[in-house]
XYZ file of N, CA and C in Angstrom:
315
model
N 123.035 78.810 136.991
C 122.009 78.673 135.973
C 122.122 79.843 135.000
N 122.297 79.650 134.296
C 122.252 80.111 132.971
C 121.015 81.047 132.187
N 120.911 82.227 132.290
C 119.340 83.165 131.894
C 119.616 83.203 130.380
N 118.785 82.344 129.876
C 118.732 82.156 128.852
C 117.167 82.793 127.995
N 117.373 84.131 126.910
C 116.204 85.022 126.551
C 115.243 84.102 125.348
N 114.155 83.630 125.421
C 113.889 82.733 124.398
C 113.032 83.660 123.424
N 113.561 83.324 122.408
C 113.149 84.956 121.422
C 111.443 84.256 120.552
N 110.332 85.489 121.050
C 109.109 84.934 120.997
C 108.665 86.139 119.980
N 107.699 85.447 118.654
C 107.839 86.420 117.591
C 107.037 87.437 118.423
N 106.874 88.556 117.629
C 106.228 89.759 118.355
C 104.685 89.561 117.990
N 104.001 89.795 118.768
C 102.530 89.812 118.462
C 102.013 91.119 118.612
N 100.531 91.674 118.118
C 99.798 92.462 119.026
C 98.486 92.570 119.368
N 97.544 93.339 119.744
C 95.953 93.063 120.442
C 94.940 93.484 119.012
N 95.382 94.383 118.226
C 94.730 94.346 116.829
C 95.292 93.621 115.613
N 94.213 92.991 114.638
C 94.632 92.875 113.725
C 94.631 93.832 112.267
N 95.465 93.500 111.049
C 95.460 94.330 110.243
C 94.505 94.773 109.770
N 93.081 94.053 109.836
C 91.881 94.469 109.698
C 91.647 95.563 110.040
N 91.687 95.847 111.916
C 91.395 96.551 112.590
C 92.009 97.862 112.233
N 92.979 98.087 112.432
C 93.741 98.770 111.983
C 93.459 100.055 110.574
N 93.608 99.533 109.797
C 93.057 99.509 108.612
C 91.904 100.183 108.539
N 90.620 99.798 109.642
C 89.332 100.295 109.452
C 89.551 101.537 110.678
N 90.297 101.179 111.380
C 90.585 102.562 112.638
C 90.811 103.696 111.609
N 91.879 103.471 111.085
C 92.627 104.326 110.015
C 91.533 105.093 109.081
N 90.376 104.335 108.751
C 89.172 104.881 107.497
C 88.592 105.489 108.622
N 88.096 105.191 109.585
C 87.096 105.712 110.595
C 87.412 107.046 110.931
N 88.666 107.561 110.844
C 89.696 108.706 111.253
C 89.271 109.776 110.501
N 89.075 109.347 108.837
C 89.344 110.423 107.832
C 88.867 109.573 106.274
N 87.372 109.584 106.370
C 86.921 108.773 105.040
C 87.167 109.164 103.742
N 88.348 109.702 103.653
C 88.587 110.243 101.812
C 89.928 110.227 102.086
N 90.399 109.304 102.789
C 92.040 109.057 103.368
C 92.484 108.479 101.851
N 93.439 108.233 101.668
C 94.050 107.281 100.488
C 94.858 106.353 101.221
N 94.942 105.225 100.623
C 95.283 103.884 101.175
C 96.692 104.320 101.182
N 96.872 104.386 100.288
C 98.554 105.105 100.494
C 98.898 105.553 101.876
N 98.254 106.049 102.115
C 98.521 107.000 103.705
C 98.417 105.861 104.935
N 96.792 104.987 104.245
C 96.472 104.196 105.505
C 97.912 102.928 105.322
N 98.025 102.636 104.231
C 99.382 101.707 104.194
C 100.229 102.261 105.368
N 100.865 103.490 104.982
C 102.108 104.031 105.397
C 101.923 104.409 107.129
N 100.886 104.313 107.912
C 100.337 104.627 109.349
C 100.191 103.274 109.524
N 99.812 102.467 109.149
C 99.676 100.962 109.424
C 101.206 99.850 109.543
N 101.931 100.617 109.089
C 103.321 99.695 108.460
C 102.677 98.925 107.386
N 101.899 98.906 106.307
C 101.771 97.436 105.324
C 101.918 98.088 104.233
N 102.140 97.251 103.125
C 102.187 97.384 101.429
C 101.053 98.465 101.635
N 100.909 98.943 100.048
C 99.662 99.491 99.382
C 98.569 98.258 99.050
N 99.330 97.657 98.278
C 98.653 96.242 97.928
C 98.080 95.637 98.842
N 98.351 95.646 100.122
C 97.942 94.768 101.181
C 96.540 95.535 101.874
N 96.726 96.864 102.314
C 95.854 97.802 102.458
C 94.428 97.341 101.334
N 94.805 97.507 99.886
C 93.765 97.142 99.171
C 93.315 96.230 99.294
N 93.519 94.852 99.716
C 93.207 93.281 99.927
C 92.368 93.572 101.001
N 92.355 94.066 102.321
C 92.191 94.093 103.020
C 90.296 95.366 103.500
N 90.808 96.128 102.216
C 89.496 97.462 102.222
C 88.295 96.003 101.574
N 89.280 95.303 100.300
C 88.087 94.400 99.979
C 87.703 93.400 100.615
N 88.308 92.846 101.191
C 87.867 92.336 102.418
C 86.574 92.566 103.204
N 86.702 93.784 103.415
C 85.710 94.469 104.444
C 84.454 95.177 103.828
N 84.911 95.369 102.467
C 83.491 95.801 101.870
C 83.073 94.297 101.317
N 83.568 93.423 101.158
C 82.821 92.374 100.674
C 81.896 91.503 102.027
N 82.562 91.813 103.101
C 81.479 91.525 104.279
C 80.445 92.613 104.784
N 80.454 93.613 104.399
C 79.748 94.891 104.529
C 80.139 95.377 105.437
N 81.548 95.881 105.750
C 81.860 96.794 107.281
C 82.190 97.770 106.181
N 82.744 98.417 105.114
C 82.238 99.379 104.538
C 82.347 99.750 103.068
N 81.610 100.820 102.665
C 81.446 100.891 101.211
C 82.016 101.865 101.141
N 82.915 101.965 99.570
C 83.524 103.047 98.823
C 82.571 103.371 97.935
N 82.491 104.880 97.860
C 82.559 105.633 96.582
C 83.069 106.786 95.805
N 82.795 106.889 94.771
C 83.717 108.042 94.109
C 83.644 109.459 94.408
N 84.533 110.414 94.794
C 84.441 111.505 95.282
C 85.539 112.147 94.238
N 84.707 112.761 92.777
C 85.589 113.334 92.134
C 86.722 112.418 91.681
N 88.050 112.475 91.996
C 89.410 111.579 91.296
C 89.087 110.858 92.326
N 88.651 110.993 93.786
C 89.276 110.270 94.964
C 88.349 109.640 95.445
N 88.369 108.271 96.066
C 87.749 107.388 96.917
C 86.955 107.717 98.206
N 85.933 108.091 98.500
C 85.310 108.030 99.675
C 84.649 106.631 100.715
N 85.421 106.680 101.649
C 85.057 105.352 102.162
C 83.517 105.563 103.642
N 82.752 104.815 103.692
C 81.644 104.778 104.913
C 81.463 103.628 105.911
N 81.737 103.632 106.439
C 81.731 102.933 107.736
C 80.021 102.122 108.155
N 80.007 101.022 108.086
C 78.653 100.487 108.182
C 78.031 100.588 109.268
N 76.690 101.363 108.977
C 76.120 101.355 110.714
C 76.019 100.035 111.168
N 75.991 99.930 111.912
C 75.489 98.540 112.890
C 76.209 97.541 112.757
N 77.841 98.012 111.794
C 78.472 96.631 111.719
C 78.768 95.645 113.099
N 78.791 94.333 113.347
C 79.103 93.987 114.246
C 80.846 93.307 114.088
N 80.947 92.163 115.071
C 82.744 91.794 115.422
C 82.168 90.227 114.554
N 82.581 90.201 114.320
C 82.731 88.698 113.855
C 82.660 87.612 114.566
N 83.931 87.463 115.568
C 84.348 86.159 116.083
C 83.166 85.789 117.116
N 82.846 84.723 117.684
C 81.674 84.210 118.169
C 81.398 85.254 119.450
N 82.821 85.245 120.298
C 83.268 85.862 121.445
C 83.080 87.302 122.179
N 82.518 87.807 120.450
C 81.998 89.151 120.811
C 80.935 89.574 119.808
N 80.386 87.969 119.375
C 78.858 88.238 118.267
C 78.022 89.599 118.846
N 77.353 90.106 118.268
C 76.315 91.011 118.876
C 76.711 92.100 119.323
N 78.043 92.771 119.649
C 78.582 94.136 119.736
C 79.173 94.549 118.608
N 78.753 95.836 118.694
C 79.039 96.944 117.381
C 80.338 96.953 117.530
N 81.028 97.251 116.116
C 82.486 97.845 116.265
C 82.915 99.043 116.774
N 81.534 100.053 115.877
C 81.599 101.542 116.352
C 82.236 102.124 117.758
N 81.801 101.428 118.933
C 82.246 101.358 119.775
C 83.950 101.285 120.140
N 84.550 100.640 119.476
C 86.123 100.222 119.235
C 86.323 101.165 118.693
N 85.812 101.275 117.297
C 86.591 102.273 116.515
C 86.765 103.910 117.058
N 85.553 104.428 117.920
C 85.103 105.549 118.656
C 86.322 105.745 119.752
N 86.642 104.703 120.182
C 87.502 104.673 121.798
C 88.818 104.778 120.804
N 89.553 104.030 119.581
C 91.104 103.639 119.172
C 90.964 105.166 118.252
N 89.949 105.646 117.520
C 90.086 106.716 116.912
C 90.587 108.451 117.646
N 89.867 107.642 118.914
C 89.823 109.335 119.337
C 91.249 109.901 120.338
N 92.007 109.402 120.364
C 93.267 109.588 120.493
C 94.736 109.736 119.352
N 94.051 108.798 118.829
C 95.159 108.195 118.063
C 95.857 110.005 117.343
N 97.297 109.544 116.319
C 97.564 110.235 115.742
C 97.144 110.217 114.763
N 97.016 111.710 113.808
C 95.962 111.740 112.273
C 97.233 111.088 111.500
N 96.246 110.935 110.802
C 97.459 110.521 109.288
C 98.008 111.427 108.717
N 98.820 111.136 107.859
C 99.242 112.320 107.006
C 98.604 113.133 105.878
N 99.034 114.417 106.159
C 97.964 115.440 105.506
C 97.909 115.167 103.840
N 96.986 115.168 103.319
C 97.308 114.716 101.596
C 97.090 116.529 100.888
């Protein structure tokens, strides 16, 4: 018999969302640039994605001088039905506090 490897695309347990908001939660005057480049995605994609999340209210930008300040929504919750009613904070608290920083600007 023949071991044959059946090639299965790669997946993983976060999405780019997540990611993305781990990344703001880290360092709120980050530049997307940075969060792009720690994430693997475009710049462009990073931006799709911040609006995304401020247009559901997980968080708001504002201006800090030239640079963007981002805030993290209290009490945001998860979306999917499966985990209605728990905070993210929680996630973001546990994936933040290890992780590696981004790069220094």
């Amino acid at each position: 018999m023949e071991n044959h490897e059946t090639h299965r695309p790669a997946w993983t347990f976060l999405t780019n969302h997540a990611r993305v908001l781990v990344a703001i939660s880290r360092d709120s005057g980050v530049r997307l640039r940075d969060v792009a480049s720690a994430c693997e995605l475009t710049e462009r994609t990073v931006q799709s994605i911040v609006a995304d999340l401020e247009a559901d209210g997980y968080l708001t930008r504002s201006r800090d001088g030239r640079r963007n300040r981002y805030e993290i929504s209290e009490g945001a919750k998860f979306r999917h039905p499966a985990e209605a009613g728990h905070e993210i904070a929680g996630l973001l608290a546990l994936l933040a506090h290890d992780a590696p920083s981004l790069p220094t600007r």
